[in-house]
Amino acid sequence: MPAVKNIVLVHGAWGDASHWRHVIPPLHAKGYRIAAVQNPLTSLADDVERTRKLAESLEGPTLLVGHSYGGAVISGAGHAANVVGLVYVAAFAPDEGDSLGSIFARREPPSGAASIRPDKDGFLWLAQDTFRESFGQDLSETEALVMAVAQKPIAGRCFEDRAGTPAWKTKPSWYQVSRHDHMIPPETEQWMAERIKAKKIITLDASHASLASHAKEIVALIDEAIASLG
């Protein structure tokens, strides 16, 4: 298999591609070709299609990296022929027929769920005044403030949409668990990591925003995944 040079970074709910700002520079310095998708967050199908098209536009073997809801997206978009692996960062890894809602229903709601605010158009926001404690309690106040103010809402239907056959059943995967996650229970992350038979599982003393607060470790996991793919 040719060496993997392409990486597609996939953001989650309440954010956009800028959530990867601490991961992009070190990956770029290593010589990787990086693309960070800007998903509409309007439906799981819409987001899978946008990510798949971006991945397919790159020449050669490509690694998909998804944070949070982005894990559900890469599970679908990973069927693109040139995608050779998947990295889940404190992310959902649904099986066929799962929804985010059905995965949440397996345990008591995480504390961050209390910060979710629906609007009249069917989109969900995180309350700005509790954004930091819910999404990224290990971020600086300034960084959390910018994320809270610049957040991108997600359509409520994205929590109801059912996943199709996931790419992790046929392509190798890696998983990062956040021990202090307030948006997805850490026990749920560990369960998903084991269910997908991840080649490696790392656990960080991190919030849900591990891609920002522990960028060095996330870059190392991506590096290791690519090295093992040859």
GROMACS .gro file of C-alpha atoms in nm:
model
  230
    1MET     CA    1   0.000   0.000   0.000
    2PRO     CA    2   0.138   0.346  -0.088
    3ALA     CA    3   0.232   0.570   0.202
    4VAL     CA    4  -0.065   0.765   0.338
    5LYS     CA    5  -0.019   1.138   0.282
    6ASN     CA    6  -0.378   1.265   0.292
    7ILE     CA    7  -0.572   1.344   0.610
    8VAL     CA    8  -0.929   1.471   0.623
    9LEU     CA    9  -1.029   1.626   0.955
   10VAL     CA   10  -1.401   1.616   1.036
   11HIS     CA   11  -1.545   1.845   1.303
   12GLY     CA   12  -1.840   1.769   1.527
   13ALA     CA   13  -2.147   1.953   1.653
   14TRP     CA   14  -2.127   2.312   1.780
   15GLY     CA   15  -1.809   2.372   1.587
   16ASP     CA   16  -1.646   2.385   1.248
   17ALA     CA   17  -1.310   2.306   1.090
   18SER     CA   18  -1.138   2.568   1.307
   19HIS     CA   19  -1.170   2.331   1.604
   20TRP     CA   20  -0.869   2.153   1.450
   21ARG     CA   21  -0.650   2.466   1.460
   22HIS     CA   22  -0.401   2.317   1.707
   23VAL     CA   23  -0.377   1.988   1.515
   24ILE     CA   24  -0.332   2.129   1.164
   25PRO     CA   25   0.007   2.306   1.201
   26PRO     CA   26   0.200   2.007   1.346
   27LEU     CA   27   0.048   1.769   1.089
   28HIS     CA   28   0.138   2.014   0.813
   29ALA     CA   29   0.493   2.034   0.948
   30LYS     CA   30   0.518   1.656   0.914
   31GLY     CA   31   0.445   1.683   0.542
   32TYR     CA   32   0.089   1.558   0.532
   33ARG     CA   33  -0.166   1.695   0.289
   34ILE     CA   34  -0.452   1.811   0.510
   35ALA     CA   35  -0.811   1.899   0.434
   36ALA     CA   36  -1.059   2.005   0.702
   37VAL     CA   37  -1.421   1.972   0.593
   38GLN     CA   38  -1.683   2.235   0.671
   39ASN     CA   39  -1.998   2.027   0.719
   40PRO     CA   40  -2.346   2.186   0.710
   41LEU     CA   41  -2.466   1.993   1.019
   42THR     CA   42  -2.808   1.970   0.859
   43SER     CA   43  -2.844   1.591   0.849
   44LEU     CA   44  -2.618   1.290   0.884
   45ALA     CA   45  -2.662   1.212   0.514
   46ASP     CA   46  -2.567   1.568   0.414
   47ASP     CA   47  -2.255   1.561   0.628
   48VAL     CA   48  -2.150   1.215   0.510
   49GLU     CA   49  -2.186   1.325   0.148
   50ARG     CA   50  -1.987   1.645   0.199
   51THR     CA   51  -1.706   1.456   0.372
   52ARG     CA   52  -1.705   1.170   0.122
   53LYS     CA   53  -1.676   1.409  -0.172
   54LEU     CA   54  -1.384   1.589  -0.010
   55ALA     CA   55  -1.206   1.260   0.061
   56GLU     CA   56  -1.264   1.138  -0.294
   57SER     CA   57  -1.124   1.461  -0.436
   58LEU     CA   58  -0.783   1.380  -0.290
   59GLU     CA   59  -0.543   1.159  -0.481
   60GLY     CA   60  -0.413   0.853  -0.301
   61PRO     CA   61  -0.478   0.678   0.031
   62THR     CA   62  -0.661   0.897   0.280
   63LEU     CA   63  -0.713   0.883   0.657
   64LEU     CA   64  -1.035   1.024   0.805
   65VAL     CA   65  -1.025   1.175   1.155
   66GLY     CA   66  -1.356   1.258   1.324
   67HIS     CA   67  -1.431   1.441   1.648
   68SER     CA   68  -1.756   1.385   1.839
   69TYR     CA   69  -2.048   1.377   1.591
   70GLY     CA   70  -1.780   1.370   1.322
   71GLY     CA   71  -1.725   1.007   1.417
   72ALA     CA   72  -2.070   0.921   1.287
   73VAL     CA   73  -1.983   1.111   0.971
   74ILE     CA   74  -1.656   0.928   0.902
   75SER     CA   75  -1.829   0.596   0.973
   76GLY     CA   76  -2.038   0.664   0.662
   77ALA     CA   77  -1.792   0.862   0.449
   78GLY     CA   78  -1.522   0.603   0.514
   79HIS     CA   79  -1.667   0.383   0.242
   80ALA     CA   80  -1.494   0.604  -0.017
   81ALA     CA   81  -1.255   0.378  -0.207
   82ASN     CA   82  -0.942   0.579  -0.122
   83VAL     CA   83  -1.011   0.593   0.252
   84VAL     CA   84  -0.782   0.344   0.425
   85GLY     CA   85  -0.841   0.414   0.795
   86LEU     CA   86  -1.046   0.597   1.056
   87VAL     CA   87  -0.945   0.780   1.372
   88TYR     CA   88  -1.213   0.860   1.632
   89VAL     CA   89  -1.146   1.150   1.870
   90ALA     CA   90  -1.391   1.138   2.164
   91ALA     CA   91  -1.636   1.045   1.892
   92PHE     CA   92  -1.950   0.853   1.811
   93ALA     CA   93  -1.893   0.525   1.628
   94PRO     CA   94  -2.243   0.403   1.542
   95ASP     CA   95  -2.331   0.062   1.407
   96GLU     CA   96  -2.591   0.014   1.137
   97GLY     CA   97  -2.931   0.132   1.264
   98ASP     CA   98  -2.786   0.330   1.553
   99SER     CA   99  -2.863   0.697   1.604
  100LEU     CA  100  -2.681   0.934   1.836
  101GLY     CA  101  -2.997   0.938   2.045
  102SER     CA  102  -3.008   0.560   2.076
  103ILE     CA  103  -2.643   0.553   2.184
  104PHE     CA  104  -2.709   0.822   2.446
  105ALA     CA  105  -3.009   0.623   2.574
  106ARG     CA  106  -2.780   0.346   2.696
  107ARG     CA  107  -2.675   0.555   2.999
  108GLU     CA  108  -2.780   0.853   3.203
  109PRO     CA  109  -2.739   1.176   3.005
  110PRO     CA  110  -2.398   1.340   3.046
  111SER     CA  111  -2.393   1.667   3.241
  112GLY     CA  112  -2.328   1.871   2.929
  113ALA     CA  113  -2.666   1.771   2.786
  114ALA     CA  114  -2.826   2.024   3.020
  115SER     CA  115  -2.659   2.302   2.818
  116ILE     CA  116  -2.831   2.209   2.491
  117ARG     CA  117  -3.083   2.468   2.374
  118PRO     CA  118  -3.316   2.407   2.077
  119ASP     CA  119  -3.427   2.700   1.864
  120LYS     CA  120  -3.752   2.751   1.672
  121ASP     CA  121  -3.595   2.622   1.349
  122GLY     CA  122  -3.502   2.280   1.484
  123PHE     CA  123  -3.134   2.351   1.547
  124LEU     CA  124  -2.952   2.285   1.872
  125TRP     CA  125  -2.711   2.524   2.044
  126LEU     CA  126  -2.496   2.506   2.358
  127ALA     CA  127  -2.566   2.778   2.612
  128GLN     CA  128  -2.275   3.022   2.602
  129ASP     CA  129  -2.255   3.067   2.979
  130THR     CA  130  -2.200   2.695   3.038
  131PHE     CA  131  -2.016   2.612   2.714
  132ARG     CA  132  -1.676   2.581   2.878
  133GLU     CA  133  -1.780   2.349   3.160
  134SER     CA  134  -1.986   2.138   2.920
  135PHE     CA  135  -1.762   2.118   2.613
  136GLY     CA  136  -1.409   2.203   2.717
  137GLN     CA  137  -1.338   2.262   3.084
  138ASP     CA  138  -0.965   2.213   3.019
  139LEU     CA  139  -0.953   2.498   2.765
  140SER     CA  140  -0.848   2.849   2.856
  141GLU     CA  141  -1.131   3.090   2.926
  142THR     CA  142  -1.046   3.283   2.610
  143GLU     CA  143  -1.043   2.979   2.384
  144ALA     CA  144  -1.368   2.847   2.529
  145LEU     CA  145  -1.528   3.190   2.490
  146VAL     CA  146  -1.436   3.206   2.121
  147MET     CA  147  -1.571   2.854   2.064
  148ALA     CA  148  -1.893   2.939   2.246
  149VAL     CA  149  -1.952   3.261   2.053
  150ALA     CA  150  -1.852   3.116   1.715
  151GLN     CA  151  -2.032   2.785   1.759
  152LYS     CA  152  -2.222   2.633   1.467
  153PRO     CA  153  -2.558   2.478   1.563
  154ILE     CA  154  -2.653   2.128   1.460
  155ALA     CA  155  -2.993   2.019   1.331
  156GLY     CA  156  -3.184   1.820   1.591
  157ARG     CA  157  -3.254   1.553   1.331
  158CYS     CA  158  -2.881   1.464   1.330
  159PHE     CA  159  -2.940   1.299   1.670
  160GLU     CA  160  -3.226   1.097   1.522
  161ASP     CA  161  -3.084   0.996   1.183
  162ARG     CA  162  -3.000   0.627   1.162
  163ALA     CA  163  -2.654   0.523   1.052
  164GLY     CA  164  -2.594   0.289   0.763
  165THR     CA  165  -2.338   0.011   0.749
  166PRO     CA  166  -2.025   0.159   0.908
  167ALA     CA  167  -1.687   0.168   0.738
  168TRP     CA  168  -1.517   0.059   1.061
  169LYS     CA  169  -1.640  -0.294   0.991
  170THR     CA  170  -1.406  -0.320   0.693
  171LYS     CA  171  -1.138  -0.058   0.755
  172PRO     CA  172  -0.894  -0.026   1.047
  173SER     CA  173  -0.971   0.226   1.318
  174TRP     CA  174  -0.814   0.399   1.618
  175TYR     CA  175  -0.992   0.564   1.911
  176GLN     CA  176  -0.920   0.831   2.173
  177VAL     CA  177  -1.130   0.828   2.492
  178SER     CA  178  -1.165   1.147   2.701
  179ARG     CA  179  -1.171   1.056   3.070
  180HIS     CA  180  -1.346   1.381   3.174
  181ASP     CA  181  -1.589   1.417   2.885
  182HIS     CA  182  -1.914   1.595   2.978
  183MET     CA  183  -2.078   1.560   2.634
  184ILE     CA  184  -2.035   1.186   2.568
  185PRO     CA  185  -1.997   0.959   2.873
  186PRO     CA  186  -1.641   0.822   2.886
  187GLU     CA  187  -1.786   0.475   2.949
  188THR     CA  188  -1.982   0.505   2.625
  189GLU     CA  189  -1.667   0.608   2.438
  190GLN     CA  190  -1.479   0.309   2.577
  191TRP     CA  191  -1.765   0.078   2.481
  192MET     CA  192  -1.769   0.212   2.124
  193ALA     CA  193  -1.390   0.186   2.098
  194GLU     CA  194  -1.405  -0.178   2.199
  195ARG     CA  195  -1.706  -0.252   1.978
  196ILE     CA  196  -1.528  -0.128   1.665
  197LYS     CA  197  -1.222  -0.333   1.763
  198ALA     CA  198  -0.995  -0.030   1.738
  199LYS     CA  199  -0.634  -0.121   1.666
  200LYS     CA  200  -0.533   0.112   1.947
  201ILE     CA  201  -0.731   0.290   2.219
  202ILE     CA  202  -0.574   0.578   2.411
  203THR     CA  203  -0.734   0.744   2.713
  204LEU     CA  204  -0.653   1.105   2.795
  205ASP     CA  205  -0.726   1.316   3.102
  206ALA     CA  206  -0.921   1.543   2.873
  207SER     CA  207  -1.255   1.712   2.823
  208HIS     CA  208  -1.473   1.661   2.516
  209ALA     CA  209  -1.252   1.918   2.340
  210SER     CA  210  -0.946   1.692   2.343
  211LEU     CA  211  -0.863   1.793   1.985
  212ALA     CA  212  -0.786   2.141   2.121
  213SER     CA  213  -0.662   2.073   2.474
  214HIS     CA  214  -0.448   1.767   2.390
  215ALA     CA  215  -0.350   1.832   2.030
  216LYS     CA  216  -0.002   1.682   2.075
  217GLU     CA  217  -0.146   1.345   2.177
  218ILE     CA  218  -0.404   1.352   1.896
  219VAL     CA  219  -0.132   1.423   1.641
  220ALA     CA  220   0.072   1.134   1.780
  221LEU     CA  221  -0.224   0.897   1.745
  222ILE     CA  222  -0.282   1.008   1.385
  223ASP     CA  223   0.089   0.964   1.315
  224GLU     CA  224   0.084   0.613   1.463
  225ALA     CA  225  -0.223   0.518   1.261
  226ILE     CA  226  -0.058   0.631   0.938
  227ALA     CA  227   0.266   0.454   1.022
  228SER     CA  228   0.083   0.127   1.077
  229LEU     CA  229  -0.096   0.165   0.742
  230GLY     CA  230   0.239   0.170   0.566
   0.00000   0.00000   0.00000
